[in-house]
Short mmCIF file of C-alpha atoms and ligand atoms in Angstrom, two decimals:
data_model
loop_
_atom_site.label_atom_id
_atom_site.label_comp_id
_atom_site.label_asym_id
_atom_site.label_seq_id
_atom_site.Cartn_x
_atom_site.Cartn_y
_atom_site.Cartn_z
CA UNK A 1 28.01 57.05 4.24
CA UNK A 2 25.81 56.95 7.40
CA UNK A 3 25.98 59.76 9.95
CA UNK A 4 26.73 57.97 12.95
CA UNK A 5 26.70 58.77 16.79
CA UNK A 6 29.69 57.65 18.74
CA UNK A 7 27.94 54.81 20.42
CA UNK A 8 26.72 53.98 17.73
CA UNK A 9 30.24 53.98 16.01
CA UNK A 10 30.78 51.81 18.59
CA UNK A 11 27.96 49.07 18.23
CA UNK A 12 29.15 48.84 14.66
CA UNK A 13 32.52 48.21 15.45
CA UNK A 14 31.94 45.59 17.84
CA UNK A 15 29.41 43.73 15.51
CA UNK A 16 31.75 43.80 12.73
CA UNK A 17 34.12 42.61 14.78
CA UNK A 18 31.84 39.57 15.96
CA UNK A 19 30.93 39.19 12.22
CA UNK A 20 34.69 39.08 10.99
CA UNK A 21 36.10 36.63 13.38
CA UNK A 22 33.69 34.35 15.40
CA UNK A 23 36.35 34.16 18.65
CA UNK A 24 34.97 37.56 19.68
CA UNK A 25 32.27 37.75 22.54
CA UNK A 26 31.14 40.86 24.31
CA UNK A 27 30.57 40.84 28.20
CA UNK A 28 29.50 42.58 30.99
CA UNK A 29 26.62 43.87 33.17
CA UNK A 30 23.33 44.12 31.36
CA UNK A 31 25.15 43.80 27.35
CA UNK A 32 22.78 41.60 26.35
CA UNK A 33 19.14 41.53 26.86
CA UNK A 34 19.38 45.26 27.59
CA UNK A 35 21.85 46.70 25.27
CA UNK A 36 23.74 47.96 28.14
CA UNK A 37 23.82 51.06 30.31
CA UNK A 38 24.60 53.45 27.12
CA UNK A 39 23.03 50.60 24.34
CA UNK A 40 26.74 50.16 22.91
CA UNK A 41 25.71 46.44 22.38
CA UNK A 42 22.33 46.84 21.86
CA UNK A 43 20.94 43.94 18.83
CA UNK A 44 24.34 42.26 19.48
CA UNK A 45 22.70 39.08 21.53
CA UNK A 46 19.90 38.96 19.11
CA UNK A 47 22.34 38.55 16.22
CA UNK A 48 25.15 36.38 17.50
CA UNK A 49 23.64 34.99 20.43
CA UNK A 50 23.88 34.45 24.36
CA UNK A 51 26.67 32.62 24.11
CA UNK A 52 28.82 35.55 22.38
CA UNK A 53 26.84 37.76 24.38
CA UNK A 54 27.35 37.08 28.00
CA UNK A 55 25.18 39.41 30.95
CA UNK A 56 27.67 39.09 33.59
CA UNK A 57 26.70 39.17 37.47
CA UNK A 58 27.29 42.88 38.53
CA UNK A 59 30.76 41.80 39.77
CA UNK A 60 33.63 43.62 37.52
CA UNK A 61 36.62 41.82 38.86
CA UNK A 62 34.56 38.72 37.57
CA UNK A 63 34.71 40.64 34.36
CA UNK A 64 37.92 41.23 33.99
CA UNK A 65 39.16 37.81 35.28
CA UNK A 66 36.75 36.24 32.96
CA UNK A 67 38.42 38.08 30.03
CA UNK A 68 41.99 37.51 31.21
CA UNK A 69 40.80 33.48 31.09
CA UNK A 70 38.68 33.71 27.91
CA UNK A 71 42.15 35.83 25.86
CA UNK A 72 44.48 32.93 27.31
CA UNK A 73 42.58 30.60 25.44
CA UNK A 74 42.21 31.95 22.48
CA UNK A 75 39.14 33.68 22.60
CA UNK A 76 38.84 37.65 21.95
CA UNK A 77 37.06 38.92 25.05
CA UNK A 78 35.32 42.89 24.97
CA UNK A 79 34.47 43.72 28.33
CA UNK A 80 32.29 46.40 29.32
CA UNK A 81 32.48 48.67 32.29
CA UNK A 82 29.43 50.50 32.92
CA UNK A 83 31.59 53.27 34.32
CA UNK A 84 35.31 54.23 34.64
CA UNK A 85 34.55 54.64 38.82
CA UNK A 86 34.15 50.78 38.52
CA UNK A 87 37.05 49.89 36.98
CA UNK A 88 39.17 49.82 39.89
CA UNK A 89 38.13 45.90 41.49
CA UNK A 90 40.07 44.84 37.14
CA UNK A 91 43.42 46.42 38.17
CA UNK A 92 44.14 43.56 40.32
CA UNK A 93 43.70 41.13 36.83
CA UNK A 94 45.02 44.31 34.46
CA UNK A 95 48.17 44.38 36.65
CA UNK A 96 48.91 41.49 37.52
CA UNK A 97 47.23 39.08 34.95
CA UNK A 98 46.68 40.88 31.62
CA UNK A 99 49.40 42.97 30.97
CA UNK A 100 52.24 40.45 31.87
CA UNK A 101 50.77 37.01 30.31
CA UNK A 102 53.32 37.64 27.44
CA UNK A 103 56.27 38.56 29.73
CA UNK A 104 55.55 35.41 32.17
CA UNK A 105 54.79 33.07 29.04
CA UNK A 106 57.66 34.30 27.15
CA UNK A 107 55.45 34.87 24.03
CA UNK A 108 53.37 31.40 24.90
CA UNK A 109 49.97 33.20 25.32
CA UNK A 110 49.13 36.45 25.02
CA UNK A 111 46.45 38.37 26.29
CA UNK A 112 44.16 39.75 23.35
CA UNK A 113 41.35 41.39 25.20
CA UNK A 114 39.16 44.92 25.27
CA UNK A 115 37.88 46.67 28.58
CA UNK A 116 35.62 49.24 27.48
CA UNK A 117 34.46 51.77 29.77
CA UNK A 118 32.59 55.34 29.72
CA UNK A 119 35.31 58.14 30.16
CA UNK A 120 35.20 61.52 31.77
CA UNK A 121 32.76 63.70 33.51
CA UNK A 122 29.97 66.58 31.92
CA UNK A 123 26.77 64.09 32.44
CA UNK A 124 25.62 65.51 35.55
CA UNK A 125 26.41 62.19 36.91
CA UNK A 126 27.37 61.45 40.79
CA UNK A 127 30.71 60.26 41.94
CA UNK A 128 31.81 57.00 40.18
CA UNK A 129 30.29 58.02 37.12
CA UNK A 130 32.69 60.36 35.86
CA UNK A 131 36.23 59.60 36.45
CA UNK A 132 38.80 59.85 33.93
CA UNK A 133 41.79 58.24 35.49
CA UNK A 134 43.70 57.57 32.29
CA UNK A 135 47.04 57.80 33.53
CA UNK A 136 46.95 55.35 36.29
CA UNK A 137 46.38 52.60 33.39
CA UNK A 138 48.65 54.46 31.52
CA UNK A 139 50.99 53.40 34.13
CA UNK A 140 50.60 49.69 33.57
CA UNK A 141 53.55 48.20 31.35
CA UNK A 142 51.76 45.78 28.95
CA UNK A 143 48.71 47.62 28.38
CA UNK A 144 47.54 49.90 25.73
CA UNK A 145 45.15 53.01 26.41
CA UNK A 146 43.12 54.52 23.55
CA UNK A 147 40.48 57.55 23.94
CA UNK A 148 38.64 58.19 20.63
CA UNK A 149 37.78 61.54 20.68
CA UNK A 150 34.83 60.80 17.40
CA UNK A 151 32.21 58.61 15.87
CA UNK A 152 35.00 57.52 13.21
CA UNK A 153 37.88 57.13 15.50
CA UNK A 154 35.61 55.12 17.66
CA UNK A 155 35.26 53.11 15.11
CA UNK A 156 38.74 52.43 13.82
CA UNK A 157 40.25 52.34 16.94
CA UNK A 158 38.05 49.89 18.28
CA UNK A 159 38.90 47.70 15.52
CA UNK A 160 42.39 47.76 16.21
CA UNK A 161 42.02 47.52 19.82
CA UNK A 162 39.98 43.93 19.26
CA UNK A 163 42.48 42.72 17.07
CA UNK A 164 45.26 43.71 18.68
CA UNK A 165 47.00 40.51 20.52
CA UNK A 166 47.73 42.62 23.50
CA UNK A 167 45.51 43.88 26.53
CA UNK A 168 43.80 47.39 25.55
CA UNK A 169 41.50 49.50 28.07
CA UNK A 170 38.71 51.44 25.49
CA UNK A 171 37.99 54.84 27.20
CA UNK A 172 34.58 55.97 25.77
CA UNK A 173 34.10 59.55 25.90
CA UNK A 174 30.90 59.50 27.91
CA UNK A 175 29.36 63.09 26.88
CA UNK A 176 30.27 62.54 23.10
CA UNK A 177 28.63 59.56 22.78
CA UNK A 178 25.15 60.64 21.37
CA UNK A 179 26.73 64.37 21.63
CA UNK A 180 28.34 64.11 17.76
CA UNK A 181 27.77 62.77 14.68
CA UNK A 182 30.33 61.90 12.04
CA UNK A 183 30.27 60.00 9.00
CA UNK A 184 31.27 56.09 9.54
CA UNK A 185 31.65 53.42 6.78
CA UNK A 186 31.43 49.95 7.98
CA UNK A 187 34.49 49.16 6.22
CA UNK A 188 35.99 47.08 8.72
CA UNK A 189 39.35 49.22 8.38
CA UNK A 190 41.31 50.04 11.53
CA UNK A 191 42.97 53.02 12.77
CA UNK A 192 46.66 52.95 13.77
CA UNK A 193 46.68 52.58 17.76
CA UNK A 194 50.32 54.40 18.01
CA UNK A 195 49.32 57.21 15.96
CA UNK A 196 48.24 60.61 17.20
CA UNK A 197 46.01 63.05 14.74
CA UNK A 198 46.76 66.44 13.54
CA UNK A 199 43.35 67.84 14.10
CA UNK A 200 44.44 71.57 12.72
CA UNK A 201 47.75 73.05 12.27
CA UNK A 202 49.13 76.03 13.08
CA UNK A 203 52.28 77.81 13.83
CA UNK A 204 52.11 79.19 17.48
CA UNK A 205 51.33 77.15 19.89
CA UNK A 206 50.34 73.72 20.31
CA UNK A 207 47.47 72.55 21.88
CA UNK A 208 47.12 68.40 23.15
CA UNK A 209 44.30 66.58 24.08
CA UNK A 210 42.14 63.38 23.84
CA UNK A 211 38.39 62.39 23.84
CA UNK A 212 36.31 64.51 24.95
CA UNK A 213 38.24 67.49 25.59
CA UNK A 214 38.85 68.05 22.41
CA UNK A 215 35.30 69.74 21.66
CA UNK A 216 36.73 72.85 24.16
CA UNK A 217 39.75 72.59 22.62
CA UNK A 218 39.09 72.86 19.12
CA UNK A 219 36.87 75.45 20.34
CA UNK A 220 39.71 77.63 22.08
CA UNK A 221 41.52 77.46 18.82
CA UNK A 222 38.47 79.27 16.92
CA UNK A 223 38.78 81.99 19.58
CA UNK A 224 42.52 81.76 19.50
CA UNK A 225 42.31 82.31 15.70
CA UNK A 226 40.46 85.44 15.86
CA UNK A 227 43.00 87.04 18.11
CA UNK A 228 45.39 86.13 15.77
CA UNK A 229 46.91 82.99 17.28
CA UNK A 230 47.15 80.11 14.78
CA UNK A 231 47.05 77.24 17.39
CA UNK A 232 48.10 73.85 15.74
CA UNK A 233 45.66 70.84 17.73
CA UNK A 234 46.68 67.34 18.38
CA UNK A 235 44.44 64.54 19.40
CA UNK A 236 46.73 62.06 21.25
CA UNK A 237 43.83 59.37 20.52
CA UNK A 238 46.16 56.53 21.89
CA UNK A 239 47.76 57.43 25.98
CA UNK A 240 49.65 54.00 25.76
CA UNK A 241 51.93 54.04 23.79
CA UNK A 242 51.49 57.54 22.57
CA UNK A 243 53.01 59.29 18.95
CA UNK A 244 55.74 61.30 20.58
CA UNK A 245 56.99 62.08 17.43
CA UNK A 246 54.01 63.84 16.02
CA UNK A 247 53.90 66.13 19.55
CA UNK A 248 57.73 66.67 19.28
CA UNK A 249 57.27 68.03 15.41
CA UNK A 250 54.18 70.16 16.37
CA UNK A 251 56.86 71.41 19.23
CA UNK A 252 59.53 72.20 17.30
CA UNK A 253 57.74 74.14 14.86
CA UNK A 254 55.43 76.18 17.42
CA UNK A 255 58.01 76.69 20.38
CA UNK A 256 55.18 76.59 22.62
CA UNK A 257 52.50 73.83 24.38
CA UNK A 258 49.57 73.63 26.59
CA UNK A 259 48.20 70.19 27.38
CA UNK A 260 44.57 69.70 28.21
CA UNK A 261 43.37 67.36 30.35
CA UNK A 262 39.97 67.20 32.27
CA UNK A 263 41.72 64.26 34.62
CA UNK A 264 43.34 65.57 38.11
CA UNK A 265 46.23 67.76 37.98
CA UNK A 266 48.91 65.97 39.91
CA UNK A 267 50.36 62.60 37.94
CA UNK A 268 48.14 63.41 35.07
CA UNK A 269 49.07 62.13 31.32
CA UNK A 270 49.71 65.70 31.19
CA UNK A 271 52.53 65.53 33.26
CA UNK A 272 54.06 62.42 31.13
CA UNK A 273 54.33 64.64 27.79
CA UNK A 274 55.53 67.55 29.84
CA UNK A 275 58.69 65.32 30.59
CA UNK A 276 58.84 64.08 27.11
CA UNK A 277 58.88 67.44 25.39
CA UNK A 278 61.97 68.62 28.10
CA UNK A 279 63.69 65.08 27.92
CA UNK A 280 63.88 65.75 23.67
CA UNK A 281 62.47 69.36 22.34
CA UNK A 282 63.77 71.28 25.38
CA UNK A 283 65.55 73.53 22.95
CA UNK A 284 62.86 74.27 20.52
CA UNK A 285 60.32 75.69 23.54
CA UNK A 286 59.86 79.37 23.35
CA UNK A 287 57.38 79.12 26.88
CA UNK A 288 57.28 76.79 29.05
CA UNK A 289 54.73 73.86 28.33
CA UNK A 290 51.32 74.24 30.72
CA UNK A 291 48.67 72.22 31.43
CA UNK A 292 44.78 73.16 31.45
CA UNK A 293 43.48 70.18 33.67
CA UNK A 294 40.55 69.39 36.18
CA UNK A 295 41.23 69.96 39.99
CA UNK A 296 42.99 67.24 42.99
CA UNK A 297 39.68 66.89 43.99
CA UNK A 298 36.73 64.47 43.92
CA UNK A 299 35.07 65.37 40.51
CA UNK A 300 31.74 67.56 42.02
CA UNK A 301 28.23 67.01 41.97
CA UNK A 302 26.16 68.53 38.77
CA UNK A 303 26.07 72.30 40.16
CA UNK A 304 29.90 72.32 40.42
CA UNK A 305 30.99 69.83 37.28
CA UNK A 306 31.37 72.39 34.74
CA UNK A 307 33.74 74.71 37.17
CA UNK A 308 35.78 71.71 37.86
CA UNK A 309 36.21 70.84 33.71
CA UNK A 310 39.05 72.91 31.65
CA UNK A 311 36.68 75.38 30.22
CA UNK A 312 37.56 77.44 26.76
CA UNK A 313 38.31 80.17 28.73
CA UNK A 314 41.35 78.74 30.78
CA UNK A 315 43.00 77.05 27.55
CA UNK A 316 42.42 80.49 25.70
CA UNK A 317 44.44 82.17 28.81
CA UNK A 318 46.67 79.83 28.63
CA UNK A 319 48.11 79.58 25.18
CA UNK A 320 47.75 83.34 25.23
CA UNK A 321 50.17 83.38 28.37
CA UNK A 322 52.62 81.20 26.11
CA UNK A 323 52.62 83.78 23.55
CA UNK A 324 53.96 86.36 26.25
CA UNK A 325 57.23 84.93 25.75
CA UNK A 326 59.32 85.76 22.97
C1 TPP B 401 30.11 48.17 41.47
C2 TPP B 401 29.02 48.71 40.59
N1 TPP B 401 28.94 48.32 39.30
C3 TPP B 401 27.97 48.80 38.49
C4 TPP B 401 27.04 49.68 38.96
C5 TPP B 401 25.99 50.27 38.04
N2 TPP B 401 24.64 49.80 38.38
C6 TPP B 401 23.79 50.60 39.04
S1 TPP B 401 22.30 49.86 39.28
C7 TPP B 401 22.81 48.49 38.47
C8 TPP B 401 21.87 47.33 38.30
C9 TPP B 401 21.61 46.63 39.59
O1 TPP B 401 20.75 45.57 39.36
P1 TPP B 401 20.15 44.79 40.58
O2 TPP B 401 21.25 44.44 41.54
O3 TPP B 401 19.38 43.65 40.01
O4 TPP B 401 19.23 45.82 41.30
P2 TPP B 401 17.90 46.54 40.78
O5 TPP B 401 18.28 48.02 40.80
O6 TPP B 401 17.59 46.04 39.42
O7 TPP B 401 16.88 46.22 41.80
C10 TPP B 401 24.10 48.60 38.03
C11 TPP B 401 24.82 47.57 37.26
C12 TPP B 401 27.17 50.07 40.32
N3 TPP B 401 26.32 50.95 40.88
N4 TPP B 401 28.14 49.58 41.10
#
């Protein structure tokens, strides 16, 4: 099996998905002749053509709108992004196109598209270019939001995500993508997109996170481990809808939970499974649950970045803190 980066994860995905089923097409600023701004489609337009790879004008409510029209007839549209800052002109067609063709149809048309965009900061990039707003499109009834935190997850989730009938948004964890490798096979098998993944269990406390935070999070669970705290780590993988059952059994069996979050503080996804876990496992909590998550600021410039992301240190802190209560 080939060791894979997760862009490239994703450039398989998306031409095995154009191999598969000839109604996908790919779209967006610079996809085709270029590759695009991270070369997720690079050799796409060579293989299947301009007119399944479109270069778009840079104009991303043209992107989105394009897709919306494209998905209502019939097509499978995968829009790219080039960054999360630039998704904002699509909510106007996410909100009020995309996620409610099935309600307004009654189950006439639905809306079977992909927006893909880079996720999250740690590139050194300036404003724009490293936004992680995940929970405002969380927001969005009708929509599905999936973070693959690895080259394999890419891969399967992606999958799913094209073939799903419904609008998804594709958050690309922009620091992982040449950043790991993992084995992929081109086996044109998708991953679950309502499933969360046990990434190591433990008794203690639980630790939740998705795409790229869960390098520093796995990582505070090594440290964790060798002060004797066996932290069990979920990756939530899909935001919208998310596998509350699989956080409410980690829950129940650790009594404790810190969710980790690079995003804003206030009205975080964070927040959301905070409400779950005291709407149905407020009896099993030992601690109150905590979140590790970036500041309700601007994300900084490069000399400030990393003090703004959750570091190691402040999840270690804080599922130690959880332990305090017994
Ligand atoms: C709204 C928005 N979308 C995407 C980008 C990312 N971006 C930066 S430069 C660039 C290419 C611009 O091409 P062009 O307008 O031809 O100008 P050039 O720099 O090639 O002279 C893109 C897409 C951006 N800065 N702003």
């Amino acid at each position: 099996m080939p060791e894979l980066t997760l862009v490239e994860a994703i450039n398989l995905a998306l031409g095995r998905a154009m191999a598969d089923d000839p109604d996908v097409v790919v779209l967006g600023e610079d996809v085709g002749v270029n590759g695009g701004v991270f070369r997720a489609t690079v050799g796409l337009q060579e293989r299947f053509g301009p007119e399944r790879v479109l270069d778009t004008p840079l104009a991303e409510l043209l992107i989105s709108g394009l897709c919306v029209g494209m998905a209502a007839q019939g097509l499978k549209p995968v829009g790219e992004i080039q960054f999360m800052g630039f998704i904002y002109p699509c909510l106007d067609q996410l909100v009020n196109h995309a996620s409610r063709l099935r309600n307004r149809t009654q189950g006439r048309l639905t809306c079977p598209m992909v927006l893909r965009t880079p996720h999250g900061a740690g590139i050194r990039a300036p404003e724009h270019h490293s936004e992680s707003t995940e929970a405002m499109l969380a927001h969005i009834p009708g929509l599905r939001v999936v973070v693959p935190s690895s080259p394999e997850r890419a891969y399967g989730l992606l999958l799913a995500a094209i073939r799903d009938p419904d609008p998804v948004v594709f958050l690309e964890p922009t620091r992982l993508y040449r950043a790991v490798k993992g084995e992929v096979e081109d086996n044109g098998e998708a991953l679950p997109m309502d499933r969360a993944f046990v990434e190591r269990e433990g008794r203690d406390v639980t630790l939740i996170s998705w795409g790229a935070m869960l390098k520093e999070t796995m990582a505070a669970a090594d440290a964790l481990a060798d002060e004797g705290i066996a932290a069990e780590v979920i990756d939530l993988a899909t935001l919208k809808p998310y596998d509350e059952n699989t956080v409410l059994r980690s829950v129940t069996k650790t009594g404790r939970c810190v969710i980790v979050h690079e995003a804003a503080h206030t009205g975080g996804f964070g927040a959301e499974i905070a409400a779950m876990i005291a709407e149905r496992g407020l009896s099993s909590l030992l601690a109150p649950v905590t979140r590790v998550t970036g500041y309700d600021t601007i994300i900084p410039m490069a000399r400030l970045e990393q003090r703004y992301m959750p570091s190691v240190g402040r999840i270690v802190t804080a599922a130690r803190k959880a332990q305090q209560y017994n």
